[in-house]
Coordinates of C-alpha atoms and ligand atoms in Angstrom, one line a residue:
M876 CA 18.5 4.7 25.2
I877 CA 18.0 1.9 22.6
Q878 CA 21.3 0.7 21.3
Y879 CA 21.8 -0.4 17.6
Q880 CA 25.3 -1.8 17.6
R881 CA 24.6 -5.0 15.9
S882 CA 22.2 -3.4 13.4
S883 CA 24.8 -0.8 12.5
A884 CA 27.4 -3.5 12.0
L885 CA 25.1 -5.5 9.8
F886 CA 24.1 -2.5 7.8
A887 CA 27.7 -1.8 7.0
K888 CA 28.3 -5.4 5.9
A889 CA 25.0 -5.4 3.8
K890 CA 26.1 -2.2 1.9
N891 CA 29.1 -4.1 0.6
V892 CA 27.0 -6.6 -1.3
I893 CA 23.5 -5.0 -1.7
P894 CA 23.1 -1.5 -3.1
G895 CA 22.4 0.7 -0.1
G896 CA 22.3 -2.4 2.1
V897 CA 18.6 -2.9 1.3
N898 CA 16.4 -4.6 -1.1
S899 CA 13.9 -1.8 -1.2
P900 CA 14.9 1.8 -0.9
V901 CA 12.5 3.0 1.7
R902 CA 14.0 0.6 4.2
A903 CA 17.4 2.5 4.2
F904 CA 16.0 5.3 6.4
K905 CA 17.2 8.0 3.8
A906 CA 14.1 10.1 4.5
V907 CA 14.6 10.1 8.3
G908 CA 18.4 9.6 8.7
G909 CA 20.1 7.2 11.0
T910 CA 20.7 3.5 10.6
P911 CA 18.0 1.0 9.8
I912 CA 17.4 -1.7 12.4
F913 CA 17.9 -5.3 11.4
L914 CA 15.4 -7.8 12.6
T915 CA 15.9 -11.3 13.9
H916 CA 12.2 -12.1 14.0
A917 CA 8.6 -10.8 14.4
K918 CA 5.6 -12.2 16.2
G919 CA 2.1 -10.8 16.5
A920 CA 2.3 -7.1 16.9
Y921 CA 6.0 -7.0 17.7
L922 CA 9.4 -6.7 15.9
Y923 CA 12.6 -8.0 17.5
D924 CA 15.9 -6.5 16.3
E925 CA 19.5 -7.8 16.4
D926 CA 20.2 -5.8 19.6
K927 CA 17.3 -7.5 21.4
N928 CA 15.1 -4.4 21.3
R929 CA 11.3 -4.9 20.8
Y930 CA 9.1 -2.6 18.8
I931 CA 5.4 -2.3 18.3
D932 CA 4.9 -2.6 14.5
Y933 CA 2.9 0.0 12.7
I934 CA 4.0 -0.9 9.1
A935 CA 3.0 -4.6 9.0
S936 CA 5.5 -5.2 6.2
W937 CA 3.8 -2.2 4.4
G938 CA 0.4 -3.9 4.7
P939 CA 0.5 -7.7 4.3
M940 CA 0.7 -8.6 8.0
I941 CA -2.8 -7.4 8.8
L942 CA -3.3 -10.1 11.4
G943 CA 0.1 -9.7 12.9
H944 CA 3.3 -11.6 12.3
A945 CA 3.7 -15.4 12.2
H946 CA 0.0 -16.0 12.5
P947 CA -0.2 -19.6 13.7
Q948 CA -2.7 -20.8 11.1
V949 CA -0.8 -19.2 8.2
V950 CA 2.6 -20.6 9.5
E951 CA 1.1 -24.1 9.9
A952 CA -0.5 -24.0 6.4
I953 CA 2.9 -22.9 4.8
Q954 CA 4.8 -25.6 6.7
K955 CA 2.4 -28.3 5.7
R956 CA 2.3 -27.2 2.0
A957 CA 6.1 -26.9 1.7
E958 CA 6.4 -30.6 2.3
K959 CA 4.5 -31.2 -1.0
G960 CA 6.9 -29.0 -3.0
T961 CA 6.8 -25.2 -3.3
S962 CA 6.5 -24.5 -7.0
Y963 CA 5.6 -26.7 -10.0
G964 CA 5.0 -24.4 -13.0
I965 CA 2.1 -26.7 -13.5
P966 CA -1.6 -25.8 -12.6
T967 CA -3.0 -26.8 -9.2
A968 CA -6.6 -26.8 -7.9
L969 CA -5.3 -24.5 -5.2
E970 CA -5.1 -21.6 -7.7
T971 CA -8.8 -22.1 -8.6
Q972 CA -9.6 -22.2 -4.9
I973 CA -7.9 -18.9 -4.0
A974 CA -9.2 -17.3 -7.2
K975 CA -12.8 -18.2 -6.2
Q976 CA -12.1 -17.0 -2.6
A977 CA -10.8 -13.6 -3.8
L978 CA -13.6 -13.1 -6.3
S979 CA -16.2 -14.0 -3.7
M980 CA -14.9 -11.1 -1.6
V981 CA -14.3 -8.3 -4.2
P982 CA -17.3 -6.8 -6.1
H983 CA -17.7 -6.4 -9.8
M984 CA -14.9 -8.8 -10.9
D985 CA -15.4 -12.1 -12.8
Q986 CA -11.8 -13.3 -13.2
I987 CA -8.4 -12.8 -11.6
R988 CA -4.8 -13.5 -12.7
F989 CA -2.1 -14.1 -10.0
V990 CA 1.4 -12.6 -10.3
N991 CA 4.2 -12.0 -7.8
S992 CA 4.0 -8.4 -6.7
G993 CA 1.9 -5.3 -6.7
T994 CA 4.2 -3.8 -9.4
E995 CA 3.6 -6.8 -11.7
A996 CA -0.2 -6.6 -11.1
C997 CA -0.3 -2.8 -12.0
M998 CA 2.0 -3.2 -14.9
S999 CA 0.0 -6.1 -16.3
A1000 CA -3.3 -4.3 -15.7
V1001 CA -2.2 -1.3 -17.7
R1002 CA -1.0 -3.5 -20.6
L1003 CA -4.3 -5.3 -20.6
A1004 CA -6.2 -2.0 -20.6
R1005 CA -4.2 -0.8 -23.5
G1006 CA -4.7 -4.0 -25.4
Y1007 CA -8.5 -4.1 -24.7
T1008 CA -9.1 -0.4 -25.6
G1009 CA -6.5 -0.2 -28.4
R1010 CA -5.3 3.1 -26.9
D1011 CA -1.9 4.1 -25.6
K1012 CA -2.2 6.8 -22.9
I1013 CA -2.9 6.4 -19.2
I1014 CA -3.6 9.0 -16.5
K1015 CA -2.1 8.6 -13.1
F1016 CA -1.9 11.0 -10.1
A1017 CA 1.1 12.8 -8.6
G1018 CA 1.9 11.1 -5.3
C1019 CA 0.2 7.8 -6.2
Y1020 CA 2.6 4.9 -6.4
H1021 CA 1.8 1.8 -8.5
G1022 CA 5.1 0.0 -8.2
H1023 CA 8.3 0.6 -10.1
A1024 CA 7.3 -0.3 -13.7
D1025 CA 8.5 2.4 -16.2
A1026 CA 5.0 3.7 -17.0
F1027 CA 4.6 4.7 -13.4
L1028 CA 7.9 6.4 -12.6
I1029 CA 6.8 9.6 -14.1
Q1030 CA 6.5 13.1 -12.6
A1031 CA 4.4 16.0 -13.8
G1032 CA 6.0 17.4 -16.9
S1033 CA 5.8 21.1 -17.9
G1034 CA 3.0 22.5 -19.9
A1035 CA -0.7 22.7 -19.5
V1036 CA -1.5 19.1 -20.7
T1037 CA 0.6 17.9 -17.8
F1038 CA 2.3 15.3 -19.9
G1039 CA 4.8 13.2 -18.0
S1040 CA 8.5 13.3 -17.7
P1041 CA 10.6 10.4 -16.3
N1042 CA 11.3 10.7 -12.6
S1043 CA 14.0 8.1 -12.7
P1044 CA 17.0 7.6 -15.1
G1045 CA 16.3 4.6 -17.2
V1046 CA 12.8 5.5 -18.0
T1047 CA 12.6 6.7 -21.6
A1048 CA 10.9 9.9 -22.9
G1049 CA 9.1 7.5 -25.2
T1050 CA 7.5 5.8 -22.2
A1051 CA 6.8 9.1 -20.4
Q1052 CA 4.8 10.6 -23.2
D1053 CA 2.1 8.0 -22.7
T1054 CA 1.6 8.7 -19.0
L1055 CA -0.3 11.9 -18.2
L1056 CA -0.3 13.4 -14.7
A1057 CA -3.0 15.0 -12.7
Q1058 CA -3.2 16.2 -9.1
Y1059 CA -5.0 13.8 -6.8
N1060 CA -8.6 15.0 -6.0
N1061 CA -8.4 17.4 -9.0
L1062 CA -11.3 16.4 -11.3
E1063 CA -11.0 19.5 -13.5
Q1064 CA -7.4 18.6 -14.5
V1065 CA -8.6 15.1 -15.5
K1066 CA -11.3 16.7 -17.7
E1067 CA -8.7 18.9 -19.3
I1068 CA -6.5 15.9 -20.1
F1069 CA -9.4 14.0 -21.7
A1070 CA -10.2 17.1 -23.8
S1071 CA -6.6 17.4 -24.9
N1072 CA -6.3 13.7 -25.7
P1073 CA -9.6 12.7 -27.2
E1074 CA -10.1 8.9 -27.7
Q1075 CA -6.5 8.3 -26.6
I1076 CA -6.8 7.4 -22.9
A1077 CA -6.8 3.6 -22.3
A1078 CA -7.1 3.9 -18.5
I1079 CA -7.0 6.0 -15.4
I1080 CA -5.1 4.2 -12.6
V1081 CA -5.7 5.5 -9.1
E1082 CA -5.2 4.6 -5.5
P1083 CA -8.9 4.9 -4.4
V1084 CA -7.5 5.8 -0.9
A1085 CA -3.9 7.0 -1.4
G1086 CA -1.3 5.6 0.9
N1087 CA 1.9 6.8 -0.7
M1088 CA 1.7 10.5 0.2
G1089 CA 0.9 9.5 3.7
C1090 CA -2.8 8.5 3.8
V1091 CA -4.8 10.8 1.5
L1092 CA -8.6 10.4 1.2
P1093 CA -10.6 10.9 -2.0
K1094 CA -12.7 14.1 -1.8
E1095 CA -16.5 13.7 -2.1
G1096 CA -17.3 13.2 -5.7
F1097 CA -13.7 12.6 -6.9
L1098 CA -13.9 8.9 -7.6
E1099 CA -17.5 9.2 -8.7
G1100 CA -16.2 11.8 -11.2
L1101 CA -13.5 9.5 -12.5
R1102 CA -16.1 6.8 -12.9
Q1103 CA -18.3 9.1 -15.0
L1104 CA -15.4 10.4 -17.1
C1105 CA -14.3 6.8 -17.9
D1106 CA -17.9 5.9 -18.9
T1107 CA -18.1 8.9 -21.1
H1108 CA -14.8 8.4 -22.8
G1109 CA -14.7 4.6 -23.1
T1110 CA -11.7 4.5 -20.7
L1111 CA -11.1 1.8 -18.1
L1112 CA -11.0 2.8 -14.4
I1113 CA -8.3 0.8 -12.6
F1114 CA -8.3 0.9 -8.8
D1115 CA -4.9 0.1 -7.5
E1116 CA -6.0 -1.8 -4.4
V1117 CA -2.6 -3.2 -3.5
M1118 CA -2.8 -1.3 -0.2
T1119 CA -6.6 -1.0 0.3
G1120 CA -7.5 -4.5 -1.0
F1121 CA -8.8 -6.8 1.7
R1122 CA -7.7 -4.1 4.2
L1123 CA -10.4 -1.5 4.2
A1124 CA -13.0 -4.2 3.9
P1125 CA -13.1 -7.7 2.5
G1126 CA -14.1 -6.1 -0.8
G1127 CA -11.5 -3.3 -0.4
A1128 CA -12.2 0.3 -1.5
Q1129 CA -14.8 -0.8 -4.0
E1130 CA -16.9 -2.1 -1.2
Y1131 CA -16.0 0.4 1.4
L1132 CA -16.6 3.4 -0.9
G1133 CA -19.3 1.9 -3.1
I1134 CA -17.6 2.8 -6.4
R1135 CA -17.2 0.2 -9.2
A1136 CA -13.8 -0.1 -10.9
D1137 CA -13.3 -1.8 -14.3
M1138 CA -10.2 -3.4 -13.1
A1139 CA -8.6 -3.8 -9.7
T1140 CA -5.0 -4.7 -8.7
Y1141 CA -4.0 -6.5 -5.5
G1142 CA -0.9 -7.3 -3.5
K1143 CA 0.3 -7.3 0.1
V1144 CA -2.6 -8.9 2.1
I1145 CA -3.6 -11.2 -0.8
G1146 CA -0.3 -13.1 -0.3
G1147 CA -0.5 -13.6 3.4
G1148 CA 3.1 -12.4 3.7
L1149 CA 4.5 -14.3 0.7
P1150 CA 5.1 -12.7 -2.7
V1151 CA 1.7 -12.5 -4.5
G1152 CA 0.0 -9.8 -6.6
A1153 CA -3.1 -10.1 -8.7
F1154 CA -5.3 -8.2 -11.1
A1155 CA -9.0 -8.7 -11.8
A1156 CA -11.7 -7.5 -14.1
R1157 CA -15.0 -8.5 -15.7
K1158 CA -14.7 -11.5 -18.0
E1159 CA -14.9 -9.6 -21.3
I1160 CA -11.7 -7.7 -20.4
M1161 CA -9.8 -10.7 -18.8
Q1162 CA -10.5 -12.7 -22.0
F1163 CA -8.0 -10.4 -23.8
L1164 CA -5.3 -12.0 -21.7
A1165 CA -3.0 -14.8 -23.0
P1166 CA -3.5 -17.6 -23.5
V1167 CA -7.1 -16.8 -24.4
G1168 CA -6.5 -13.4 -25.9
P1169 CA -3.6 -11.5 -27.5
V1170 CA -2.3 -9.5 -24.5
Y1171 CA 0.8 -11.3 -23.2
Q1172 CA 1.6 -11.7 -19.5
A1173 CA 3.4 -14.6 -17.8
G1174 CA 5.4 -15.6 -14.7
T1175 CA 7.5 -18.6 -13.6
L1176 CA 6.3 -18.5 -10.0
S1177 CA 2.9 -17.0 -10.6
G1178 CA 0.3 -19.1 -8.6
N1179 CA 2.9 -21.2 -6.9
P1180 CA 1.2 -23.5 -4.4
L1181 CA 3.3 -22.2 -1.4
A1182 CA 2.3 -18.5 -1.9
M1183 CA -1.3 -19.5 -2.8
T1184 CA -1.6 -21.5 0.4
A1185 CA -0.4 -18.5 2.5
G1186 CA -2.8 -16.1 0.6
L1187 CA -5.7 -18.5 0.7
T1188 CA -5.3 -19.0 4.5
M1189 CA -5.2 -15.2 5.0
L1190 CA -8.2 -14.5 2.8
E1191 CA -10.2 -17.2 4.5
L1192 CA -9.3 -15.9 8.0
L1193 CA -10.4 -12.4 6.9
A1194 CA -13.6 -13.6 5.2
N1195 CA -14.6 -15.8 8.2
H1196 CA -13.8 -13.1 10.8
P1197 CA -15.4 -9.9 9.5
E1198 CA -15.1 -8.6 13.1
T1199 CA -11.4 -8.1 12.3
Y1200 CA -12.3 -5.0 10.3
T1201 CA -14.3 -3.5 13.1
S1202 CA -11.5 -4.2 15.5
L1203 CA -8.9 -2.6 13.2
D1204 CA -11.1 0.4 12.5
E1205 CA -11.8 0.9 16.2
K1206 CA -8.1 0.6 17.2
T1207 CA -7.1 3.1 14.5
A1208 CA -9.9 5.5 15.5
Y1209 CA -8.8 5.3 19.2
L1210 CA -5.2 6.1 18.3
H1211 CA -6.5 9.1 16.2
Q1212 CA -8.8 10.5 18.8
E1213 CA -6.2 10.2 21.6
M1214 CA -3.4 11.8 19.5
V1215 CA -5.4 15.0 18.8
P1216 CA -5.4 16.5 22.4
L1217 CA -1.7 15.6 22.8
L1218 CA -0.9 17.6 19.7
E1219 CA -3.3 20.4 20.5
Q1220 CA -1.8 20.8 24.0
K1221 CA 1.6 21.4 22.5
G1222 CA 0.3 23.7 19.8
I1223 CA 2.0 21.7 17.1
P1224 CA 0.6 22.2 13.6
Y1225 CA -0.7 18.9 12.4
Q1226 CA -3.1 17.0 10.1
I1227 CA -4.2 13.5 10.7
N1228 CA -5.7 11.6 7.8
R1229 CA -7.4 8.3 8.5
L1230 CA -9.7 5.7 6.8
G1231 CA -10.2 2.3 8.3
S1232 CA -6.8 1.0 9.5
M1233 CA -4.8 3.4 7.3
I1234 CA -3.7 6.6 9.1
S1235 CA -0.9 9.2 8.8
L1236 CA 0.2 12.3 10.8
H1237 CA 1.5 15.3 8.9
F1238 CA 3.3 18.3 10.6
T1239 CA 1.5 21.0 8.7
D1240 CA -1.6 23.1 9.2
T1241 CA -2.5 22.7 5.5
P1242 CA -5.1 20.0 4.9
V1243 CA -3.3 17.2 3.1
V1244 CA -5.4 16.4 0.0
D1245 CA -2.7 15.8 -2.6
F1246 CA 1.0 15.5 -3.1
D1247 CA 1.8 19.2 -3.0
S1248 CA -0.1 19.7 0.3
A1249 CA 1.5 16.5 1.7
A1250 CA 4.9 18.1 0.8
T1251 CA 4.2 21.1 3.1
G1252 CA 4.9 18.8 6.1
D1253 CA 7.8 19.8 8.4
N1254 CA 10.3 17.1 7.7
D1255 CA 12.7 18.0 10.5
N1256 CA 9.8 17.5 12.9
F1257 CA 9.0 14.2 11.2
K1258 CA 12.6 12.9 11.6
K1259 CA 12.6 13.8 15.3
Y1260 CA 9.2 12.2 15.7
F1261 CA 10.2 9.0 13.9
H1262 CA 13.4 8.5 15.9
G1263 CA 11.7 9.6 19.1
M1264 CA 9.1 6.9 18.7
L1265 CA 11.7 4.3 17.5
Q1266 CA 13.9 5.0 20.5
R1267 CA 10.9 4.3 22.7
G1268 CA 10.0 1.0 21.0
V1269 CA 7.5 2.0 18.4
Y1270 CA 8.3 1.4 14.7
L1271 CA 6.6 3.8 12.3
P1272 CA 7.0 4.1 8.6
P1273 CA 10.4 5.8 8.0
S1274 CA 9.0 8.4 5.7
A1275 CA 6.3 11.1 5.9
F1276 CA 5.0 10.0 2.6
E1277 CA 3.8 6.6 3.8
S1278 CA 0.7 5.4 5.6
Y1279 CA 0.7 3.5 8.9
F1280 CA -0.7 0.0 8.7
L1281 CA -2.3 -1.3 11.9
N1282 CA -2.4 -5.1 12.4
D1283 CA -5.0 -6.7 14.5
A1284 CA -2.5 -8.3 16.9
I1285 CA -2.0 -4.7 18.4
S1286 CA -3.7 -4.7 21.8
K1287 CA -5.3 -1.8 23.7
K1288 CA -2.3 -1.9 26.0
D1289 CA 0.0 -1.5 22.9
L1290 CA -2.1 1.5 21.8
E1291 CA -1.9 3.1 25.3
Y1292 CA 1.9 2.6 25.4
T1293 CA 2.1 4.1 21.9
L1294 CA 0.2 7.2 23.1
E1295 CA 2.4 7.5 26.2
V1296 CA 5.6 7.6 24.2
F1297 CA 3.9 9.7 21.6
N1298 CA 3.3 12.3 24.3
E1299 CA 6.9 12.0 25.4
T1300 CA 8.2 12.3 21.8
L1301 CA 6.1 15.4 21.1
K1302 CA 8.0 17.2 23.9
S1303 CA 11.2 16.9 21.8
L1304 CA 9.7 18.6 18.7
Ligands
KE4_309 P1 5.1 -4.1 -4.8 O1 5.6 -4.3 -6.1 O2 6.0 -3.3 -3.8 O3 4.5 -5.4 -4.1 O4 3.7 -3.2 -4.9 C1 3.8 -1.9 -5.5 C2 2.7 -1.1 -5.0 C3 1.6 -0.9 -5.9 N1 0.6 -0.1 -5.5 C4 0.5 0.5 -4.3 C5 -0.7 1.3 -3.9 C6 1.6 0.3 -3.4 O5 1.6 1.0 -2.2 C7 2.7 -0.5 -3.7 C8 3.9 -0.7 -2.8 N2 3.9 0.0 -1.6 C9 5.1 0.4 -1.0 C10 4.9 1.2 0.2 N3 4.5 2.5 -0.1 C11 6.0 -0.9 -0.7 C12 7.1 -0.6 0.2 C13 8.4 -0.6 -0.6 O6 8.4 0.0 -1.7 O7 9.4 -1.2 -0.1

């Protein structure tokens, strides 16, 4: 039995000085119960906690660590750069270099602006879309997460037009009225919203492959339908590629699915493990952004040379080793195909959704195609599953509404061990 004494003691201390003892809520294990583990370090595919337990990592810091932790080339690049100073608030050629590198990988985008998180990227992209179109409203989808900016913390309101209502105190009704909600994969609802709000929709923001309901794939024709509706109504289509960007393919979901977005937002992988977000679009849109255009957006640490160095090293590694994507896809497909018979043998109701190196397991016999169907999962089973795997040295996302993120440092042996303990854990469900 894995012991967590030191983690438990550290968690108690943390809660005295940090709300909930964590700097991001999902880390507190609220959805699965128990005490979060505290790490001392991570290397490659492995996490090492304060009680000297080792875990195979299936969250990769929620996406960024796609090549595994402490990748030697990324670490060395950061160490060298740090000696030259970490942030200047003054332009460097490095920013142009990573901008060109990113734009060489993602399709349909002419310019990119770097910020410090996915939230900041999505918030800024929406403001730019509103400024460019002169319209106020946006459409988002229940279960999609675009960071914690007010405009996104909205749940489906009452009434046919599905106008939003705040899903967090501190978000005003005034803000909520400009965010309209639809169900993911429900094109009819989106058409209704356009009909009820003619010439008022600045943008649709969507996770092209959703990762915040667990992994949920776009149905055939869904994204194509959004593209068509945006073209018809003069609305911008924003792909939130904070998760999918540089993970599904070098060009993210735009490349992998072959759908053109008007704007795309990035985070996670683009920073190589340091805080970086970004948003990109064709030039005529980006020219609306300060200091060229009237839409204001700024940031003290945006484009700082340390984070740019980590991000550039990561992007170059991915661009120069496209076999990484095949390897990640194959490892994830192997995990998927081997989990199925183990679940079938035990007659446990399940759904597995997978695309590329994003995968999630849901304990329900309802196909998981949107937030409501994701919510039919048996959460008691999920809690037992999560802790059963944790106890056996496998760290999964501590919530049924998250995607697993494989990293390419995970070996076939790690996958086989994962499947072995998966089989053991299923016996306890
Ligand atoms: P950040 O502000 O956390 O860097 O990015 C926000 C964001 C935007 N868009 C998508 C599609 C995202 O998944 C995220 C953040 N993802 C969560 C995991 N579901 C980060 C984990 C956390 O909140 O601690």
